[in-house]
Amino acid sequence: MSRAVLDASAILALLHDEPGAAVVAGAVADAVVSTVNLSEVVAHFARGGLSAPMIQAILGELPIEQIPFDEDQAWAAGLLSPQTRPAGLSLGDRACLALASRLGVRALTADRSWARIAAAAGIEIEVIR
């Protein structure tokens, strides 16, 4: 059973050894990621010029279960829009939150703006830095 859902920013903090990496490292063994957020991580590395095999090698070392973004999550993410809009959260952000809500676990992110909407969204959010 997972205990956390990782946002793309949390995964990137871990991979780049940025502030908050230790928090993510402590959670990664019991964490999951939405395929939407996985796509954001892949895009980050692709924009940096890495090839698909190089990105697969980097991400393949992470013990994070990937959860496909399905119709239920699409609805949940869409319905979070009114609560998350004031903080400027994206579809990827809402996909992470929708998955955390579905699983009843916390969401880890490096994005401090999420803290402003945690109560309204009814989801436990841990800002890693």
mmCIF file of C-alpha atoms in Angstrom:
data_model
loop_
_atom_site.group_PDB
_atom_site.id
_atom_site.type_symbol
_atom_site.label_atom_id
_atom_site.label_comp_id
_atom_site.label_asym_id
_atom_site.label_seq_id
_atom_site.Cartn_x
_atom_site.Cartn_y
_atom_site.Cartn_z
ATOM 1 C CA MET A 1 0.000 0.000 0.000
ATOM 2 C CA SER A 2 1.376 3.382 -0.938
ATOM 3 C CA ARG A 3 1.719 6.127 1.635
ATOM 4 C CA ALA A 4 2.339 9.040 -0.719
ATOM 5 C CA VAL A 5 1.779 10.311 -4.240
ATOM 6 C CA LEU A 6 4.710 12.182 -5.747
ATOM 7 C CA ASP A 7 4.325 15.278 -7.865
ATOM 8 C CA ALA A 8 6.783 15.763 -10.726
ATOM 9 C CA SER A 9 8.515 18.499 -8.727
ATOM 10 C CA ALA A 10 9.189 16.069 -5.881
ATOM 11 C CA ILE A 11 10.667 13.471 -8.242
ATOM 12 C CA LEU A 12 12.850 16.100 -9.899
ATOM 13 C CA ALA A 13 14.029 17.363 -6.496
ATOM 14 C CA LEU A 14 15.114 13.814 -5.693
ATOM 15 C CA LEU A 15 16.829 13.205 -9.025
ATOM 16 C CA HIS A 16 18.628 16.570 -8.998
ATOM 17 C CA ASP A 17 19.480 16.332 -5.267
ATOM 18 C CA GLU A 18 17.737 19.634 -4.616
ATOM 19 C CA PRO A 19 16.425 20.864 -1.258
ATOM 20 C CA GLY A 20 13.719 18.466 -0.126
ATOM 21 C CA ALA A 21 15.382 15.455 -1.770
ATOM 22 C CA ALA A 22 15.845 13.744 1.594
ATOM 23 C CA VAL A 23 12.114 13.997 2.314
ATOM 24 C CA VAL A 24 11.305 12.363 -1.029
ATOM 25 C CA ALA A 25 14.021 9.726 -0.547
ATOM 26 C CA GLY A 26 12.362 8.746 2.706
ATOM 27 C CA ALA A 27 9.008 8.280 1.014
ATOM 28 C CA VAL A 28 9.954 6.899 -2.398
ATOM 29 C CA ALA A 29 9.850 3.194 -1.478
ATOM 30 C CA ASP A 30 6.149 3.475 -0.582
ATOM 31 C CA ALA A 31 5.177 6.082 -3.170
ATOM 32 C CA VAL A 32 3.273 6.130 -6.430
ATOM 33 C CA VAL A 33 3.125 8.575 -9.322
ATOM 34 C CA SER A 34 0.376 9.377 -11.777
ATOM 35 C CA THR A 35 1.343 8.767 -15.392
ATOM 36 C CA VAL A 36 0.511 12.445 -15.993
ATOM 37 C CA ASN A 37 3.252 13.473 -13.564
ATOM 38 C CA LEU A 38 5.584 10.870 -15.021
ATOM 39 C CA SER A 39 5.057 12.544 -18.391
ATOM 40 C CA GLU A 40 6.073 15.875 -16.845
ATOM 41 C CA VAL A 41 9.330 14.355 -15.575
ATOM 42 C CA VAL A 42 10.029 12.796 -18.975
ATOM 43 C CA ALA A 43 9.347 16.166 -20.649
ATOM 44 C CA HIS A 44 11.777 17.897 -18.275
ATOM 45 C CA PHE A 45 14.616 15.595 -19.304
ATOM 46 C CA ALA A 46 13.645 15.614 -22.999
ATOM 47 C CA ARG A 47 13.789 19.425 -23.016
ATOM 48 C CA GLY A 48 17.276 19.063 -21.562
ATOM 49 C CA GLY A 49 18.321 17.042 -24.612
ATOM 50 C CA LEU A 50 18.301 13.547 -23.130
ATOM 51 C CA SER A 51 17.244 10.667 -25.359
ATOM 52 C CA ALA A 52 14.425 8.282 -24.520
ATOM 53 C CA PRO A 53 16.855 5.471 -23.521
ATOM 54 C CA MET A 54 18.742 7.858 -21.241
ATOM 55 C CA ILE A 55 15.516 9.020 -19.588
ATOM 56 C CA GLN A 56 14.350 5.415 -19.206
ATOM 57 C CA ALA A 57 17.645 4.556 -17.510
ATOM 58 C CA ILE A 58 17.274 7.423 -15.042
ATOM 59 C CA LEU A 59 13.646 6.733 -14.214
ATOM 60 C CA GLY A 60 14.024 2.955 -14.288
ATOM 61 C CA GLU A 61 16.099 3.116 -11.115
ATOM 62 C CA LEU A 62 13.248 4.635 -9.114
ATOM 63 C CA PRO A 63 11.070 2.169 -7.173
ATOM 64 C CA ILE A 64 7.903 4.174 -7.797
ATOM 65 C CA GLU A 65 4.731 2.463 -8.941
ATOM 66 C CA GLN A 66 3.118 4.237 -11.891
ATOM 67 C CA ILE A 67 -0.663 4.601 -11.792
ATOM 68 C CA PRO A 68 -2.417 5.178 -15.141
ATOM 69 C CA PHE A 69 -4.550 8.307 -15.374
ATOM 70 C CA ASP A 70 -8.035 6.953 -15.895
ATOM 71 C CA GLU A 71 -11.525 8.351 -16.388
ATOM 72 C CA ASP A 72 -12.271 8.512 -12.648
ATOM 73 C CA GLN A 73 -9.097 10.505 -12.044
ATOM 74 C CA ALA A 74 -9.901 12.750 -14.994
ATOM 75 C CA TRP A 75 -13.227 13.615 -13.376
ATOM 76 C CA ALA A 76 -11.662 14.090 -9.945
ATOM 77 C CA ALA A 77 -8.892 16.304 -11.340
ATOM 78 C CA GLY A 78 -11.396 18.370 -13.288
ATOM 79 C CA LEU A 79 -13.639 18.810 -10.255
ATOM 80 C CA LEU A 80 -10.657 20.077 -8.226
ATOM 81 C CA SER A 81 -10.308 23.043 -10.561
ATOM 82 C CA PRO A 82 -12.442 25.507 -8.556
ATOM 83 C CA GLN A 83 -10.495 24.841 -5.348
ATOM 84 C CA THR A 84 -7.060 24.859 -6.982
ATOM 85 C CA ARG A 85 -7.458 27.682 -9.477
ATOM 86 C CA PRO A 86 -6.603 30.451 -6.950
ATOM 87 C CA ALA A 87 -3.180 28.819 -6.465
ATOM 88 C CA GLY A 88 -2.656 28.381 -10.229
ATOM 89 C CA LEU A 89 -2.416 24.603 -10.182
ATOM 90 C CA SER A 90 -2.071 22.823 -13.514
ATOM 91 C CA LEU A 91 -3.684 19.651 -14.825
ATOM 92 C CA GLY A 92 -0.588 17.728 -13.724
ATOM 93 C CA ASP A 93 -0.907 19.170 -10.234
ATOM 94 C CA ARG A 94 -4.578 18.242 -10.072
ATOM 95 C CA ALA A 95 -3.804 14.739 -11.387
ATOM 96 C CA CYS A 96 -1.438 14.243 -8.466
ATOM 97 C CA LEU A 97 -4.005 15.532 -5.996
ATOM 98 C CA ALA A 98 -6.786 13.424 -7.506
ATOM 99 C CA LEU A 99 -4.676 10.287 -7.133
ATOM 100 C CA ALA A 100 -3.751 11.176 -3.543
ATOM 101 C CA SER A 101 -7.433 11.693 -2.761
ATOM 102 C CA ARG A 102 -8.410 8.414 -4.394
ATOM 103 C CA LEU A 103 -5.783 6.490 -2.386
ATOM 104 C CA GLY A 104 -6.336 8.442 0.832
ATOM 105 C CA VAL A 105 -2.661 9.374 1.156
ATOM 106 C CA ARG A 106 -0.626 12.575 1.177
ATOM 107 C CA ALA A 107 0.759 14.315 -1.886
ATOM 108 C CA LEU A 108 4.420 15.398 -1.876
ATOM 109 C CA THR A 109 5.396 18.463 -3.876
ATOM 110 C CA ALA A 110 8.024 21.178 -4.034
ATOM 111 C CA ASP A 111 5.371 23.705 -5.048
ATOM 112 C CA ARG A 112 4.597 25.881 -2.017
ATOM 113 C CA SER A 113 1.394 27.242 -3.572
ATOM 114 C CA TRP A 114 -0.260 23.870 -2.928
ATOM 115 C CA ALA A 115 -0.307 24.584 0.818
ATOM 116 C CA ARG A 116 -2.840 27.354 0.190
ATOM 117 C CA ILE A 117 -5.424 24.952 -1.205
ATOM 118 C CA ALA A 118 -4.924 21.858 0.980
ATOM 119 C CA ALA A 119 -7.890 22.525 3.264
ATOM 120 C CA ALA A 120 -10.229 23.481 0.407
ATOM 121 C CA ALA A 121 -9.228 20.391 -1.585
ATOM 122 C CA GLY A 122 -9.477 18.144 1.481
ATOM 123 C CA ILE A 123 -6.130 16.479 0.681
ATOM 124 C CA GLU A 124 -3.056 16.187 2.886
ATOM 125 C CA ILE A 125 -0.201 17.996 1.154
ATOM 126 C CA GLU A 126 3.428 17.889 2.246
ATOM 127 C CA VAL A 127 5.599 20.624 0.788
ATOM 128 C CA ILE A 128 9.111 19.164 0.751
ATOM 129 C CA ARG A 129 10.985 22.455 1.085
#
